Coordinates of C-alpha atoms in Angstrom, one line a residue:
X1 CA 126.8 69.6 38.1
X2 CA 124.1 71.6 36.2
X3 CA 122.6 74.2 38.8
X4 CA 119.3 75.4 35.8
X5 CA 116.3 74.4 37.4
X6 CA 115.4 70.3 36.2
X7 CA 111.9 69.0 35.9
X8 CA 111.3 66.3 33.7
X9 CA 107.6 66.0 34.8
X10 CA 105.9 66.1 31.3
X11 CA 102.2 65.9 32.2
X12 CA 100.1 63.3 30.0
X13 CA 98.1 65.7 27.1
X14 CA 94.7 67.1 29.0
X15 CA 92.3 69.2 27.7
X16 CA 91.6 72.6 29.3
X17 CA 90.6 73.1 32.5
X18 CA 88.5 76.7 33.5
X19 CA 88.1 77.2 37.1
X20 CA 85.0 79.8 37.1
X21 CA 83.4 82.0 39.6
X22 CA 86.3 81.9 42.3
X23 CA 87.9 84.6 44.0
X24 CA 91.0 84.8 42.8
X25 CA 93.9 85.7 44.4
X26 CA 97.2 86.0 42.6
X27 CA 99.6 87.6 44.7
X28 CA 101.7 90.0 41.5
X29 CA 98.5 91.7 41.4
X30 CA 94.6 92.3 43.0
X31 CA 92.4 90.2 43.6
X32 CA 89.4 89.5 41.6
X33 CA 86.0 87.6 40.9
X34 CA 87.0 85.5 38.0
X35 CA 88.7 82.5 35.9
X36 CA 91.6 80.6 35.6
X37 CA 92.1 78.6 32.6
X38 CA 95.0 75.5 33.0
X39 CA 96.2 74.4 29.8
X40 CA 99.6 72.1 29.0
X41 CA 100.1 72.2 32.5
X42 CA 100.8 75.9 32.6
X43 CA 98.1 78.8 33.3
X44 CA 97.2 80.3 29.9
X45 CA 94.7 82.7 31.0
X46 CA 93.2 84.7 34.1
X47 CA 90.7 87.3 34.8
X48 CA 87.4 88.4 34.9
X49 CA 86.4 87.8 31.8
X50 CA 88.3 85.0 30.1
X51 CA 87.2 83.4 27.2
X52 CA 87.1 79.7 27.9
X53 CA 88.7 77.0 25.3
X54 CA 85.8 74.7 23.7
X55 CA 86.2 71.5 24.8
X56 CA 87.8 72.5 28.3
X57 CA 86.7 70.7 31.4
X58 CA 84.9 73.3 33.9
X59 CA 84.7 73.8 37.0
X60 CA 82.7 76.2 39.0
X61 CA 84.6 77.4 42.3
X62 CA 81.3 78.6 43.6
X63 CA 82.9 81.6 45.4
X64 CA 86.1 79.8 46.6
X65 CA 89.4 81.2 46.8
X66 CA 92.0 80.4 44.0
X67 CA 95.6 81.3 45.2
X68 CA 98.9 80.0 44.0
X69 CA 100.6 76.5 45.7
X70 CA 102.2 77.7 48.6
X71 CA 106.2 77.3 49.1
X72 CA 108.1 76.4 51.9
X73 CA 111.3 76.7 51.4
X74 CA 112.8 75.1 54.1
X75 CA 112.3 71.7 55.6
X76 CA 113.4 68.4 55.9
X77 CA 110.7 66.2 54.4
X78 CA 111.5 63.0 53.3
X79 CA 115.1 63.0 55.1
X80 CA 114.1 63.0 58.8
X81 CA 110.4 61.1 59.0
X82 CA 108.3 62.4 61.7
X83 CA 108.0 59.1 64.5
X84 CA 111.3 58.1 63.5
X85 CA 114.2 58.2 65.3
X86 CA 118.1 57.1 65.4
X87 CA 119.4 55.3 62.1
X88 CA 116.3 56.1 60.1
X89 CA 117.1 59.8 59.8
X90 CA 119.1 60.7 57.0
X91 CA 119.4 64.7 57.4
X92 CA 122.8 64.9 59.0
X93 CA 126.1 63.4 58.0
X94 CA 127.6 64.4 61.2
X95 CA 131.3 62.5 60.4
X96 CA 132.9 65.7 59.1
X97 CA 132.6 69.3 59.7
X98 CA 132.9 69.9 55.8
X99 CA 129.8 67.7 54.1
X100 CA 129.4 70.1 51.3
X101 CA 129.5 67.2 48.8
X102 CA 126.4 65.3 49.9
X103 CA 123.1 66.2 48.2
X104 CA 119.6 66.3 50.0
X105 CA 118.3 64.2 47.2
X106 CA 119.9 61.4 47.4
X107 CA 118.2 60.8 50.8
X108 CA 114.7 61.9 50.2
X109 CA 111.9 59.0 50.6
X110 CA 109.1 60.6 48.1
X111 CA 106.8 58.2 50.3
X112 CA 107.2 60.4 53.7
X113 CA 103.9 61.4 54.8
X114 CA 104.3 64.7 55.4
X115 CA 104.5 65.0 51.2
X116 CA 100.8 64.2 52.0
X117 CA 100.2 66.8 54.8
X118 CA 102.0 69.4 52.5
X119 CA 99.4 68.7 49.6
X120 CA 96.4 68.8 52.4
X121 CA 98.2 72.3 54.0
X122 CA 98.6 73.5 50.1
X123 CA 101.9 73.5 49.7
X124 CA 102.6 72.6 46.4
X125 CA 106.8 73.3 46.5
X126 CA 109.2 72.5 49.1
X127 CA 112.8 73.1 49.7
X128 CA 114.4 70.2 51.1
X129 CA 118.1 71.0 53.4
X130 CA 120.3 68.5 55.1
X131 CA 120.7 69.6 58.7
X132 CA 122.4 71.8 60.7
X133 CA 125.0 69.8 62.4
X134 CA 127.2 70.9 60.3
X135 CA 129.1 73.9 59.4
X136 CA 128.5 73.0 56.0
X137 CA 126.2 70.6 55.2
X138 CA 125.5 70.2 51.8
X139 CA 123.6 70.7 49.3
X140 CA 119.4 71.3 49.0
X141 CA 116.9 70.5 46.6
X142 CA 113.6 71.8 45.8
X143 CA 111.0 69.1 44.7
X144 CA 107.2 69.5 44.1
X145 CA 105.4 67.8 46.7
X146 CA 103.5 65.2 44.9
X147 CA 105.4 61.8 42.6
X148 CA 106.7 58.6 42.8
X149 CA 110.1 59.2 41.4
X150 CA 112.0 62.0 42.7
X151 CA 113.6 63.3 39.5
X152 CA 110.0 63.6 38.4
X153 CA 109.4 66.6 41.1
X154 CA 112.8 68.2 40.7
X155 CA 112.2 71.8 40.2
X156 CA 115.6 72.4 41.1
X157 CA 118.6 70.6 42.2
X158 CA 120.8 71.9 44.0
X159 CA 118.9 75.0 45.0
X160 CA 121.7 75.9 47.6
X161 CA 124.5 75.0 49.9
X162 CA 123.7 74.7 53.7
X163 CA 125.8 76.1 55.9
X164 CA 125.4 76.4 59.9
X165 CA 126.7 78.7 62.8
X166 CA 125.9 78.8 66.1
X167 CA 124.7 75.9 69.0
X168 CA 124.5 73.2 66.8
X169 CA 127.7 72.6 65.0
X170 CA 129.6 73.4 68.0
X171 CA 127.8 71.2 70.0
X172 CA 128.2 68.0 67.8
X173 CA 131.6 68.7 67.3
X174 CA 132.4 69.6 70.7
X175 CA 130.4 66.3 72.7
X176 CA 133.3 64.8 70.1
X177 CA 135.9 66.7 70.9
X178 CA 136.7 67.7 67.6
X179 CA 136.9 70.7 66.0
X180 CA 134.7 73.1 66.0
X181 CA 133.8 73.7 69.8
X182 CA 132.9 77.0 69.6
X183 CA 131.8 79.8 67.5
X184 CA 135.0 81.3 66.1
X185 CA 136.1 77.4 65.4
X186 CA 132.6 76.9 63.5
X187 CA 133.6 80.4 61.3
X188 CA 137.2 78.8 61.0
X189 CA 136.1 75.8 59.2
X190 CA 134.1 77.5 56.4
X191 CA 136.6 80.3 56.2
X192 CA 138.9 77.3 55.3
X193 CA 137.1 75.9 53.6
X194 CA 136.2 78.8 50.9
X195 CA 140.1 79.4 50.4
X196 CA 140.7 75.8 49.5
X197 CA 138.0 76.6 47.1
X198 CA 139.4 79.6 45.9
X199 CA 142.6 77.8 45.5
X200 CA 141.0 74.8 43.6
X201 CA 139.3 77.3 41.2
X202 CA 142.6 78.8 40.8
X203 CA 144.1 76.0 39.9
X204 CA 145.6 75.3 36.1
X205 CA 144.4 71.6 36.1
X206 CA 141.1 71.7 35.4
X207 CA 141.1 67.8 34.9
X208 CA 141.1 67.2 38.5
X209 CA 137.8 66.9 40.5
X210 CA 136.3 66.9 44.3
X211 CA 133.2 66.9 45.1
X212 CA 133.6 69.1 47.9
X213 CA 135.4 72.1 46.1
X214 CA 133.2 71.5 43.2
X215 CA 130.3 72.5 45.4
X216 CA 131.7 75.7 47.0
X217 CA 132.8 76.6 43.6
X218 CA 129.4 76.9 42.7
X219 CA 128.5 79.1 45.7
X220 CA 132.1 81.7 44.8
X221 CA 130.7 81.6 41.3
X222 CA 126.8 82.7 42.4
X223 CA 125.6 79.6 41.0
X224 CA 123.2 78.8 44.0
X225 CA 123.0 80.6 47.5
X226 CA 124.6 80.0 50.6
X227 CA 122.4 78.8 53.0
X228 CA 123.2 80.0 56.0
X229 CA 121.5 78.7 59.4
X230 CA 121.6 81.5 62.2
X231 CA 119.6 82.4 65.1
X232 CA 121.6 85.1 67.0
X233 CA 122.1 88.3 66.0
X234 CA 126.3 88.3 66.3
X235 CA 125.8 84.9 63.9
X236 CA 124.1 86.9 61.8
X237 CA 126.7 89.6 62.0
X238 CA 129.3 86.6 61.4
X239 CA 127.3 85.3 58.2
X240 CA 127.5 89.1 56.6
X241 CA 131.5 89.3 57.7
X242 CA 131.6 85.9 55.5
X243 CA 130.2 86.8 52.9
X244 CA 131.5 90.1 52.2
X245 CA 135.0 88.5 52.6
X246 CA 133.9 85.9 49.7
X247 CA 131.4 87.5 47.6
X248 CA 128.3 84.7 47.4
X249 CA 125.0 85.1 47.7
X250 CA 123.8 85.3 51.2
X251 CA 120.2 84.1 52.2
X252 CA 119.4 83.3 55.9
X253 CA 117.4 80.7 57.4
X254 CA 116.0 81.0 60.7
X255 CA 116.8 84.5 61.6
X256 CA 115.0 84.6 65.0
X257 CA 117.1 87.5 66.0
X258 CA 117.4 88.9 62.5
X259 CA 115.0 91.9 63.4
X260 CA 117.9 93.1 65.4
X261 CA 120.1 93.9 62.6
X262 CA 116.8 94.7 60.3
X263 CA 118.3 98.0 59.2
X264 CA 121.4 96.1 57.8
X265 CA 119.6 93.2 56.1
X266 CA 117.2 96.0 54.0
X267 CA 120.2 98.0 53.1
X268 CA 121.8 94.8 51.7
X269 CA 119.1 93.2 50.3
X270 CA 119.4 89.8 52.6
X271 CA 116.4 87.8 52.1
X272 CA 115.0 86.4 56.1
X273 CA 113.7 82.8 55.9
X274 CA 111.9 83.0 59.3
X275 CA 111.2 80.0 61.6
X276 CA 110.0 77.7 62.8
X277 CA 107.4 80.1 64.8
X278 CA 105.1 77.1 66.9
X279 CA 107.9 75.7 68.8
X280 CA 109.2 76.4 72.5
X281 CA 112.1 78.5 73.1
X282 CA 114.0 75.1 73.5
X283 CA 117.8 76.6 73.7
X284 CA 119.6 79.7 74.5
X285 CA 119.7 81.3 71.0
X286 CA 115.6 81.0 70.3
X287 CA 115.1 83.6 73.4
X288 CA 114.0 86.2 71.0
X289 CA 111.7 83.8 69.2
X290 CA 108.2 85.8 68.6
X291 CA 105.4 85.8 66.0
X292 CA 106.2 89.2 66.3
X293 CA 109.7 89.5 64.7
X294 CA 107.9 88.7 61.1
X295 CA 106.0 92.1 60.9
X296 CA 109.3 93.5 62.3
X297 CA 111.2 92.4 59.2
X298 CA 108.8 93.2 57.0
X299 CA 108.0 97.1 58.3
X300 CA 112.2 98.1 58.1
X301 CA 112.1 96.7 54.4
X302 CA 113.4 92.6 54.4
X303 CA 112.2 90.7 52.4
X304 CA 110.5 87.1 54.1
X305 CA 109.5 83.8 53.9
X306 CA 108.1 82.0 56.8
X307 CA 109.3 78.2 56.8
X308 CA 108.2 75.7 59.0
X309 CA 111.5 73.5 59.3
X310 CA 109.4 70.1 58.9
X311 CA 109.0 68.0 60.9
X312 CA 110.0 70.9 63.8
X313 CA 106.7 72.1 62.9
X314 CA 104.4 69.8 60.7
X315 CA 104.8 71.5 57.2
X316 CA 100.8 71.8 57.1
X317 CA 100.6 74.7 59.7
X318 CA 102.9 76.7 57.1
X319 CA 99.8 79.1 56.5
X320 CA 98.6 79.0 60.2
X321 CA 102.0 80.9 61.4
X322 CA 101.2 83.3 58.8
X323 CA 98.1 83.9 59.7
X324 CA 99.3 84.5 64.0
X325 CA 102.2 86.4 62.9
X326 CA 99.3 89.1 60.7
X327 CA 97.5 88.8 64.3
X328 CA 101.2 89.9 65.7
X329 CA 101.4 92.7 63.3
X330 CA 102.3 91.5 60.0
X331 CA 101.0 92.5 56.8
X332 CA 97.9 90.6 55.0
X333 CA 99.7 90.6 51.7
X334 CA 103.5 90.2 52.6
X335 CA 102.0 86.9 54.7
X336 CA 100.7 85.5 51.7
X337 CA 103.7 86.9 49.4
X338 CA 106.1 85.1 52.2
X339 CA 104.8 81.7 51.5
X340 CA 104.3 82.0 47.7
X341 CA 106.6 84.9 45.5
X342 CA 109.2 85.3 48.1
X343 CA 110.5 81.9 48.5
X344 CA 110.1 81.3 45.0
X345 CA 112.4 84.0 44.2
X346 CA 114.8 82.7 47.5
X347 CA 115.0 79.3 44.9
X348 CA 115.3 81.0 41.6
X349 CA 112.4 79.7 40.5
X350 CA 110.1 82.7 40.5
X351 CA 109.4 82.9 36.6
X352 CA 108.2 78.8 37.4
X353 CA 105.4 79.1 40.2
X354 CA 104.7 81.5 43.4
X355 CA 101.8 83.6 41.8
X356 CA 99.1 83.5 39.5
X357 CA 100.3 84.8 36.1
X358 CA 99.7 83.7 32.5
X359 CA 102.6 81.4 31.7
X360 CA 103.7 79.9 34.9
X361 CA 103.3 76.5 36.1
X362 CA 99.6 75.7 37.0
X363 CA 100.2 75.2 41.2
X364 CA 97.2 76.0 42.1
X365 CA 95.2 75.8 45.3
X366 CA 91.3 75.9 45.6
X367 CA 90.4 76.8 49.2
X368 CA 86.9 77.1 50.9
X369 CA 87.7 80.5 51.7
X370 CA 91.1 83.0 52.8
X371 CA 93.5 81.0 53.4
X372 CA 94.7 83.3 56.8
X373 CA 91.0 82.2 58.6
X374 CA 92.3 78.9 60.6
X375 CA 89.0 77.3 60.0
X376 CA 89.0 77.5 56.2
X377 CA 90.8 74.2 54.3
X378 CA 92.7 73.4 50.8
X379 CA 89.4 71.9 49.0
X380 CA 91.6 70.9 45.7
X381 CA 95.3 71.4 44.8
X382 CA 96.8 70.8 41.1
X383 CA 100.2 70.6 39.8
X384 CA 101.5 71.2 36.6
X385 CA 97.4 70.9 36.2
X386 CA 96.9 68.0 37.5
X387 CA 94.6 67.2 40.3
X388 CA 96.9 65.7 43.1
X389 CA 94.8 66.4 46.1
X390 CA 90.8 66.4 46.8
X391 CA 88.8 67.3 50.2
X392 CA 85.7 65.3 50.7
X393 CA 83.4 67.4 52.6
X394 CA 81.3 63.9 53.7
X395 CA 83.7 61.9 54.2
X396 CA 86.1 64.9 56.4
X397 CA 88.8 63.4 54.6
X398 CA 91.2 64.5 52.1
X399 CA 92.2 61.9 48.6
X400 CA 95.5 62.3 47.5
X401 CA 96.2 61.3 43.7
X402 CA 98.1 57.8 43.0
X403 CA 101.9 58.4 42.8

């Protein structure tokens, strides 16, 4: 199973597009009055004073704001539709504890219509999980958010292995009356589950395969991440214990008590995925849920992204929980870098899209004005430099491109 990042989205031949006169904000580096030229899909030149190709379609910003697409990389868009309930949710294969075989993409619909409120919210990348009812639930995929076939917007699959501790497991398992129940029977199964793969890898035959093993592997080797779903601050003491005792790479998603142990996470270099942020505290382990606990993170030295979990929290308001956790104390910048550079680096993907910068994808956003003022809207968004999304002022409506 190849774990390099896949795209086989070859955009038609365009000529050159120039966006002129915009403010330009490009996250790995300051802001300025400017251009952006899009050519072959990538961005092959920025500033503010660019010469522009002859021939090249232009297009005058007229003061708008240019920023990168923005990333979220976690939700569950195009697994589990929003409205839809029962039989038509595909996010949880709850008939094992151990699903690390099944893949997110084989169950993503690139028809949900949240791929449309992402474009309209500008999110241009998204990082699709399975669910949490699980303690391992398989594997994740990240997918631009705009095509008709889904290996066409396959930045990179898998992207990680999702794991879960906490309510959730236990609870699904427990209503069953299977193992695990609790939260030392939720640590038992992965624990297990890591020394079969350890034993697998071990192994002389290398002729004989499972799916299962095969995917752990890949996490024992540092292939992709573990993705590991936590809330409370002793799970998030128990996801450290695991992986010092098996050596992957650790990210975690959620974190709502993660500012707890913020000290720890710095020293180690544990990415925070933080969210969702706009819900109720709906169980016993989102008690310390606060718009706060971002800035938190961010002043002891973690690293963030801010996710919104879709359809938890609709995967348009991404930028609006940035923009109440700066009014709860968190940084201008490390908002914006935790829904653009940050999660891109959290996918591997940061030399691909996440900032502005000569050479990367062209993921680009046009907005009315900064982003972090609620009443400001995505105006255009491109892809790989094309146009996939297009607000009409008149109309109050936004066009997104045929798929």
């Amino acid at each position: 199973m190849s774990t390099a990042p896949v795209s086989r989205n070859r955009p038609r031949e365009r000529k050159p597009l120039a966006v002129t006169n915009a403010h330009v904000v490009p996250i790995d580096g300051e802001p300025f009055e400017g251009t952006v030229v899009i050519t072959g899909g990538r961005i092959s030149a920025l500033g503010p004073k660019v010469k522009i190709p002859a021939g090249a379609e232009v297009l005058d910003a007229e003061g708008a704001w240019l920023l990168p697409g923005f990333i979220d990389a976690h939700v569950h868009l195009g697994m589990h539709p929003e409205g839809e309930v029962g039989s038509t949710s595909d996010v949880n294969e709850m008939t094992d504890p151990n699903m690390a075989a099944v893949r997110a993409i084989d169950a993503v619909d690139p028809f949900d219509p949240g791929f449309d409120d992402a474009l309209a919210g500008g999110i241009t990348s998204v990082n699709i999980n399975p669910g949490s009812g699980n303690p391992i639930g398989g594997l994740a995929v990240a997918l631009h958010t705009h095509g008709r076939y889904i290996e066409e917007m396959v930045l990179r699959s898998p992207s990680g292995l999702k794991s879960a501790l906490g309510e959730n497991p236990k609870t699904v398992y427990g209503d069953k009356k299977q193992t695990p129940s609790t939260r030392l029977g939720t640590a038992m199964v992965i624990r297990k589950a890591f020394i079969d793969a350890q034993n697998y890898m071990a192994k002389a035959d290398k002729n004989a395969r499972d799916p299962q093993l095969d995917a752990l592997a890949m996490v024992l080797r540092r292939e992709i991440p573990w993705r590991q779903h936590c809330h409370r601050a002793d799970d998030i003491a128990t996801a450290l214990r695991l992986a010092d005792e098996f050596g992957y790479e650790l990210v975690l998603d959620h974190g709502t008590e993660a500012h707890v142990l913020a000290d720890v996470l710095a020293e180690r270099g544990i990415p925070v995925l933080i969210g969702p942020l706009f819900t109720t505290k709906s169980k016993v382990e989102l008690r310390g849920r606060s718009l706060a606990n971002p800035g938190k993170l961010a002043a002891a030295g973690v690293e963030i992204s801010i996710i919104t979990d879709h359809p938890v929290v609709p995967v348009n308001f991404l930028v609006h929980q940035c923009t109440l956790a700066v009014k709860e104390g968190l940084d201008r910048q490390t908002a914006l870098r935790a829904i653009t550079i940050n999660p891109a680096k959290v996918l591997g993907l940061a030399d691909r899209i996440g900032s502005l910068t000569q050479g990367k994808d062209a993921d680009l956003v046009l907005w009315s004005g900064d982003p972090l003022d609620v009443m400001q809207r995505a105006l255009r968004v491109w892809i790989g430099g094309k146009q996939v999304y297009k607000y009409d002022g008149e109309t109050r409506q936004g066009a997104v491109a045929p798929r």
